[in-house]
Amino acid sequence: MSTANIAPAIRVGVLGFGGLGQAAAKVLAGKREMNLVAVADQKGYVYAAAGLNFKDCIASYQSQGSVGYLEPIGNLTNNSIQDLIDSAQPVDGYFLALPNLPNDFIPSVARQFIQSGWRGVLVDAIKRTSAVEQLIAMKDELQAAGITYMTGCGATPGLLTAAAALAAQSYAEIHKVEITFGVGIANWEAYRATVREDIGHMPGYTVEAARAMTDAEVEALLDKTNGVLTLENMEHADDVMLELAGIVDRDRVTVGGVVDTRNPKKPLSTNVKVTGRTFEGKISTHTFTLGDETSMAANVCGPAFGYLKAGIQLHQRGIHGIFTAAEIMPQFVK
């Protein structure tokens, strides 16, 4: 079979190497169309033009606390993201598997890319409405910098937002969009930042307060709740994304769910319900439900890389700026 028309693999970097970043590396290992070439964590980064062995990266991180210790290609630094960008090593797109703590952290990372002169595709799985709004406000800067930024491209917002956008097509008017998620993780410490972000959505807590909590304080809270976090009426970027896409006003979008931090089984099924009026005047509801066997990591990383591929296609056409999961369809990555 001729390989003349086969495009080279997309060179991918992963920023952040906690539970989500490590899961992203595992997902990429099974993809022919993408090649993991760069990883950065809080203490260092690693780059290999031919591709990284995800097992070696995970072993280095888990045993020594950073991929920067990976011999002979690791680099230890307290400014890992900026140093990786400045190293001028070719990376086509980055997945920002970073905790948005504080709430302007990921927008600040995007600004690092803008100021560096790097051109390519960025994708995030950011959650909060206010954080996405900060990124949207950077649209002109991103466009001028030659960056194609895909925001809110995880599970929710992301996969379920896109499903809502598709389901809305049956209706003349959308009355409400209800997103309910169930997440089960066997060990909360593998997702420390994600759990803290979720705590920040709980009554009586803020993002700043959750970020400041020690592991012992998180453990004490989880002991009180038997490891279960119940989240209602969250500030979730599905609302602004669906509003910007012209589908429904944000005040008609609700997001909530249950996170079990001590059991891998989902406490409830994840779904989105779109209720509206058809052109015949009938009221109906579409429901899209994720399989219970798919993990949080699968439902976040899979769409993120699907949107990264879509972003690459836009970037190759000279289309830059910022786009959301409600505007662009992800592309399946083989």
Coordinates of C-alpha atoms in Angstrom, one line a residue:
M1 CA 0.0 0.0 0.0
S2 CA 1.4 3.4 -0.9
T3 CA 2.2 5.8 1.9
A4 CA 2.7 8.8 -0.3
N5 CA -0.6 10.4 0.7
I6 CA -0.5 9.6 4.4
A7 CA -0.1 12.8 6.4
P8 CA 2.6 12.8 9.1
A9 CA 1.4 12.3 12.7
I10 CA 0.3 15.4 14.5
R11 CA 3.0 16.3 17.1
V12 CA 1.2 16.7 20.4
G13 CA 2.3 18.1 23.8
V14 CA 0.5 17.6 27.1
L15 CA 0.7 20.3 29.7
G16 CA 0.0 19.0 33.2
F17 CA 0.8 15.4 34.1
G18 CA -1.5 14.6 37.0
G19 CA -4.3 12.0 36.6
L20 CA -5.8 13.7 33.5
G21 CA -2.4 14.3 31.8
Q22 CA -1.3 10.7 32.4
A23 CA -4.6 9.4 31.0
A24 CA -4.1 11.6 28.0
A25 CA -0.6 10.1 27.4
K26 CA -2.2 6.6 27.5
V27 CA -4.9 7.6 25.1
L28 CA -2.3 9.0 22.6
A29 CA -0.3 5.7 22.8
G30 CA -3.1 4.0 20.8
K31 CA -3.3 6.7 18.1
R32 CA -1.6 6.5 14.7
E33 CA -2.5 10.0 13.7
M34 CA -1.0 11.7 16.8
N35 CA 2.4 11.3 18.4
L36 CA 3.1 12.5 22.0
V37 CA 6.4 14.5 21.8
A38 CA 6.3 16.8 24.8
V39 CA 5.1 16.7 28.4
A40 CA 5.4 19.4 31.0
D41 CA 4.6 19.3 34.7
Q42 CA 5.1 21.7 37.6
K43 CA 8.8 20.9 38.0
G44 CA 10.1 20.1 34.5
Y45 CA 9.5 19.0 31.0
V46 CA 10.6 16.4 28.5
Y47 CA 10.7 16.4 24.7
A48 CA 11.5 13.8 22.0
A49 CA 11.0 14.5 18.3
A50 CA 10.5 10.8 17.6
G51 CA 7.9 10.4 20.3
L52 CA 7.9 9.7 24.0
N53 CA 7.3 6.4 25.8
F54 CA 4.3 7.2 28.0
K55 CA 5.2 4.4 30.4
D56 CA 8.6 6.0 31.0
C57 CA 7.1 9.4 31.5
I58 CA 4.5 8.1 34.0
A59 CA 7.2 6.1 35.9
S60 CA 9.4 9.2 36.2
Y61 CA 6.5 11.3 37.4
Q62 CA 5.2 8.8 39.9
S63 CA 8.6 7.8 41.3
Q64 CA 10.4 11.2 41.3
G65 CA 7.7 13.8 41.0
S66 CA 8.5 15.1 37.6
V67 CA 9.1 14.0 34.0
G68 CA 12.1 16.4 34.2
Y69 CA 14.0 13.5 35.8
L70 CA 13.6 11.3 32.8
E71 CA 17.2 10.6 31.6
P72 CA 18.7 11.7 29.3
I73 CA 16.0 14.0 27.8
G74 CA 14.3 15.5 30.9
N75 CA 14.7 19.1 32.0
L76 CA 14.1 20.3 35.5
T77 CA 12.8 23.9 35.8
N78 CA 10.4 25.9 37.8
N79 CA 9.1 27.6 34.7
S80 CA 8.4 24.4 32.7
I81 CA 5.6 25.6 30.3
Q82 CA 7.5 28.8 29.3
D83 CA 10.8 26.9 28.9
L84 CA 9.2 24.2 26.8
I85 CA 7.6 26.8 24.5
D86 CA 10.8 28.8 24.2
S87 CA 12.8 25.6 23.4
A88 CA 11.7 26.1 19.8
Q89 CA 11.1 22.3 19.4
P90 CA 8.3 21.6 17.0
V91 CA 4.9 20.8 18.5
D92 CA 1.7 21.2 16.4
G93 CA -0.7 21.3 19.3
Y94 CA -1.0 21.2 23.0
F95 CA -3.6 19.7 25.3
L96 CA -3.9 21.8 28.4
A97 CA -4.6 19.1 31.0
L98 CA -4.1 21.8 33.7
P99 CA -6.1 22.7 36.8
N100 CA -7.7 26.1 36.3
L101 CA -6.7 27.1 39.8
P102 CA -6.8 30.1 40.2
N103 CA -9.6 30.9 37.8
D104 CA -7.4 32.8 35.4
F105 CA -4.6 30.3 35.3
I106 CA -5.4 28.7 31.9
P107 CA -6.0 32.1 30.3
S108 CA -2.6 33.2 31.6
V109 CA -1.0 30.1 30.0
A110 CA -2.7 31.0 26.7
R111 CA -1.1 34.5 27.0
Q112 CA 2.3 32.8 27.4
F113 CA 1.8 31.2 24.0
I114 CA 0.7 34.4 22.5
Q115 CA 3.7 36.4 23.8
S116 CA 6.1 33.6 22.7
G117 CA 5.3 33.8 19.0
W118 CA 4.4 30.1 18.9
R119 CA 1.8 29.2 16.2
G120 CA -0.4 26.1 16.5
V121 CA -3.4 24.7 18.2
L122 CA -4.3 24.7 21.9
V123 CA -7.2 22.7 23.4
D124 CA -8.5 22.7 26.9
A125 CA -11.1 20.9 29.0
I126 CA -11.9 24.0 31.1
K127 CA -15.0 24.0 33.2
R128 CA -16.0 27.4 34.5
T129 CA -18.0 29.9 32.6
S130 CA -16.0 32.9 33.8
A131 CA -12.7 31.2 32.7
V132 CA -14.1 30.6 29.2
E133 CA -15.3 34.1 29.0
Q134 CA -11.7 35.3 29.8
L135 CA -10.4 33.2 26.9
I136 CA -13.1 34.4 24.5
A137 CA -12.1 38.0 25.4
M138 CA -8.7 37.1 24.0
K139 CA -10.1 36.1 20.5
D140 CA -8.4 39.0 18.6
E141 CA -5.1 38.4 20.3
L142 CA -5.2 34.7 19.5
Q143 CA -6.1 35.4 15.9
A144 CA -3.3 37.9 15.5
A145 CA -0.9 35.4 17.0
G146 CA -1.8 32.7 14.5
I147 CA -3.2 30.4 17.3
T148 CA -6.3 28.3 16.9
Y149 CA -7.7 27.7 20.4
M150 CA -10.4 25.1 21.1
T151 CA -11.9 25.7 24.5
G152 CA -14.3 23.7 26.7
C153 CA -13.5 20.5 24.8
G154 CA -13.7 17.7 27.5
A155 CA -16.8 15.8 28.5
T156 CA -18.9 18.6 30.0
P157 CA -18.3 21.1 28.7
G158 CA -17.4 19.4 25.5
L159 CA -18.9 16.1 24.4
L160 CA -22.2 16.8 26.0
T161 CA -22.3 20.4 24.8
A162 CA -21.8 19.2 21.3
A163 CA -24.6 16.6 21.8
A164 CA -26.9 19.4 23.0
A165 CA -26.1 21.5 19.9
L166 CA -26.9 18.5 17.6
A167 CA -30.1 17.6 19.6
A168 CA -31.3 21.2 19.3
Q169 CA -31.7 20.9 15.6
S170 CA -35.1 19.1 16.0
Y171 CA -36.7 22.1 17.6
A172 CA -37.9 25.5 16.7
E173 CA -37.3 26.7 20.2
I174 CA -35.2 25.3 23.0
H175 CA -36.8 25.5 26.5
K176 CA -34.0 24.0 28.6
V177 CA -30.8 22.0 28.5
E178 CA -30.0 19.8 31.6
I179 CA -26.6 18.2 32.0
T180 CA -26.2 15.6 34.7
F181 CA -22.9 13.8 35.2
G182 CA -21.7 10.9 37.3
V183 CA -18.0 10.4 38.0
G184 CA -16.4 7.5 39.8
I185 CA -12.7 7.5 40.7
A186 CA -11.0 4.8 42.8
N187 CA -8.4 7.2 44.3
W188 CA -9.1 10.9 44.6
E189 CA -5.3 11.7 45.0
A190 CA -4.8 10.8 41.4
Y191 CA -7.1 13.7 40.5
R192 CA -6.3 16.2 43.3
A193 CA -6.8 19.3 41.2
T194 CA -10.0 18.1 39.6
V195 CA -11.5 17.2 42.9
R196 CA -10.5 20.6 44.3
E197 CA -12.2 22.3 41.3
D198 CA -15.3 20.3 42.1
I199 CA -15.2 21.3 45.8
G200 CA -15.0 24.9 44.6
H201 CA -18.5 24.5 43.1
M202 CA -20.0 23.4 46.4
P203 CA -22.1 25.7 48.6
G204 CA -19.9 27.6 51.0
Y205 CA -16.7 27.1 49.0
T206 CA -14.9 29.2 46.3
V207 CA -12.2 28.3 43.8
E208 CA -9.7 30.1 46.0
A209 CA -10.8 28.4 49.2
A210 CA -10.7 24.9 47.5
R211 CA -7.2 25.6 46.0
A212 CA -5.9 26.6 49.5
M213 CA -7.1 23.3 51.1
T214 CA -4.5 20.9 52.2
D215 CA -4.8 17.2 51.3
A216 CA -5.7 16.5 55.0
E217 CA -8.5 19.1 54.8
V218 CA -9.8 17.5 51.6
E219 CA -9.7 14.1 53.2
A220 CA -11.6 15.4 56.2
L221 CA -14.3 16.8 53.9
L222 CA -14.6 13.6 52.0
D223 CA -14.8 11.6 55.3
K224 CA -17.9 13.7 56.1
T225 CA -19.5 12.9 52.8
N226 CA -18.4 9.3 52.5
G227 CA -16.3 10.3 49.6
V228 CA -19.3 11.7 47.6
L229 CA -19.5 15.2 46.3
T230 CA -23.0 16.3 45.2
L231 CA -22.9 19.4 42.9
E232 CA -25.9 21.4 41.8
N233 CA -26.4 24.5 39.6
M234 CA -22.7 24.7 38.8
E235 CA -21.0 27.6 37.1
H236 CA -20.3 25.5 34.0
A237 CA -19.2 26.8 30.6
D238 CA -21.8 24.7 28.7
D239 CA -24.1 27.7 29.3
V240 CA -22.0 30.4 27.7
M241 CA -20.9 28.0 24.9
L242 CA -24.5 27.2 24.0
E243 CA -25.5 30.8 24.2
L244 CA -22.6 31.9 21.9
A245 CA -23.6 29.3 19.4
G246 CA -27.1 30.8 19.3
I247 CA -28.8 27.7 20.7
V248 CA -30.2 28.8 24.0
D249 CA -29.9 31.5 26.6
R250 CA -27.5 30.6 29.3
D251 CA -30.1 30.9 32.1
R252 CA -31.8 27.9 30.6
V253 CA -28.8 25.6 31.0
T254 CA -28.2 23.7 34.2
V255 CA -25.3 21.5 35.1
G256 CA -24.9 19.2 38.2
G257 CA -23.7 15.8 39.1
V258 CA -22.3 13.4 41.7
V259 CA -18.6 12.6 42.1
D260 CA -17.7 9.4 44.0
T261 CA -14.0 9.7 45.0
R262 CA -13.8 6.2 46.5
N263 CA -15.3 4.0 43.9
P264 CA -14.5 3.6 40.2
K265 CA -18.1 2.9 39.3
K266 CA -20.2 5.9 38.3
P267 CA -22.8 6.8 41.0
L268 CA -25.2 7.7 38.2
S269 CA -25.3 7.8 34.4
T270 CA -24.0 10.9 32.6
N271 CA -26.5 12.5 30.2
V272 CA -27.7 15.7 28.6
K273 CA -31.4 16.4 28.1
V274 CA -32.6 19.0 25.6
T275 CA -36.2 20.0 25.8
G276 CA -37.9 22.1 23.2
R277 CA -40.9 22.8 20.9
T278 CA -41.0 21.4 17.4
F279 CA -42.3 23.3 14.4
E280 CA -45.6 21.3 14.9
G281 CA -45.9 22.8 18.3
K282 CA -45.1 19.6 20.2
I283 CA -42.9 19.6 23.4
S284 CA -40.3 16.9 23.5
T285 CA -37.0 15.9 25.1
H286 CA -33.9 14.4 23.5
T287 CA -31.7 12.5 25.9
F288 CA -28.1 11.6 25.1
T289 CA -26.5 9.2 27.7
L290 CA -22.9 8.2 28.0
G291 CA -22.1 4.5 28.6
D292 CA -21.4 3.8 32.2
E293 CA -18.4 1.8 31.3
T294 CA -16.6 4.9 29.8
S295 CA -14.4 6.6 32.4
M296 CA -14.1 10.3 33.1
A297 CA -10.6 10.2 31.5
A298 CA -12.0 8.5 28.3
N299 CA -14.8 11.0 28.0
V300 CA -12.5 14.0 28.5
C301 CA -9.3 13.0 26.6
G302 CA -11.1 11.4 23.7
P303 CA -13.0 14.5 22.8
A304 CA -10.1 16.8 23.6
F305 CA -7.9 15.1 21.0
G306 CA -10.9 15.0 18.5
Y307 CA -11.1 18.7 18.9
L308 CA -7.4 19.1 18.6
K309 CA -7.5 17.3 15.2
A310 CA -10.3 19.6 14.1
G311 CA -8.3 22.6 15.3
I312 CA -5.3 21.4 13.2
Q313 CA -7.5 21.3 10.2
L314 CA -8.7 24.8 10.8
H315 CA -5.2 26.0 11.5
Q316 CA -4.0 24.5 8.2
R317 CA -6.7 26.5 6.4
G318 CA -5.4 29.7 8.1
I319 CA -8.3 30.0 10.5
H320 CA -7.2 31.3 13.8
G321 CA -8.9 32.6 17.0
I322 CA -11.0 30.8 19.6
F323 CA -13.7 28.2 19.1
T324 CA -15.9 26.1 21.4
A325 CA -17.2 22.6 21.4
A326 CA -20.7 23.9 20.5
E327 CA -19.3 25.5 17.2
I328 CA -17.0 22.9 15.8
M329 CA -17.4 19.1 15.4
P330 CA -14.5 17.0 16.7
Q331 CA -12.7 14.7 14.3
F332 CA -12.2 11.1 15.2
V333 CA -8.6 10.3 15.8
K334 CA -7.4 6.9 14.6

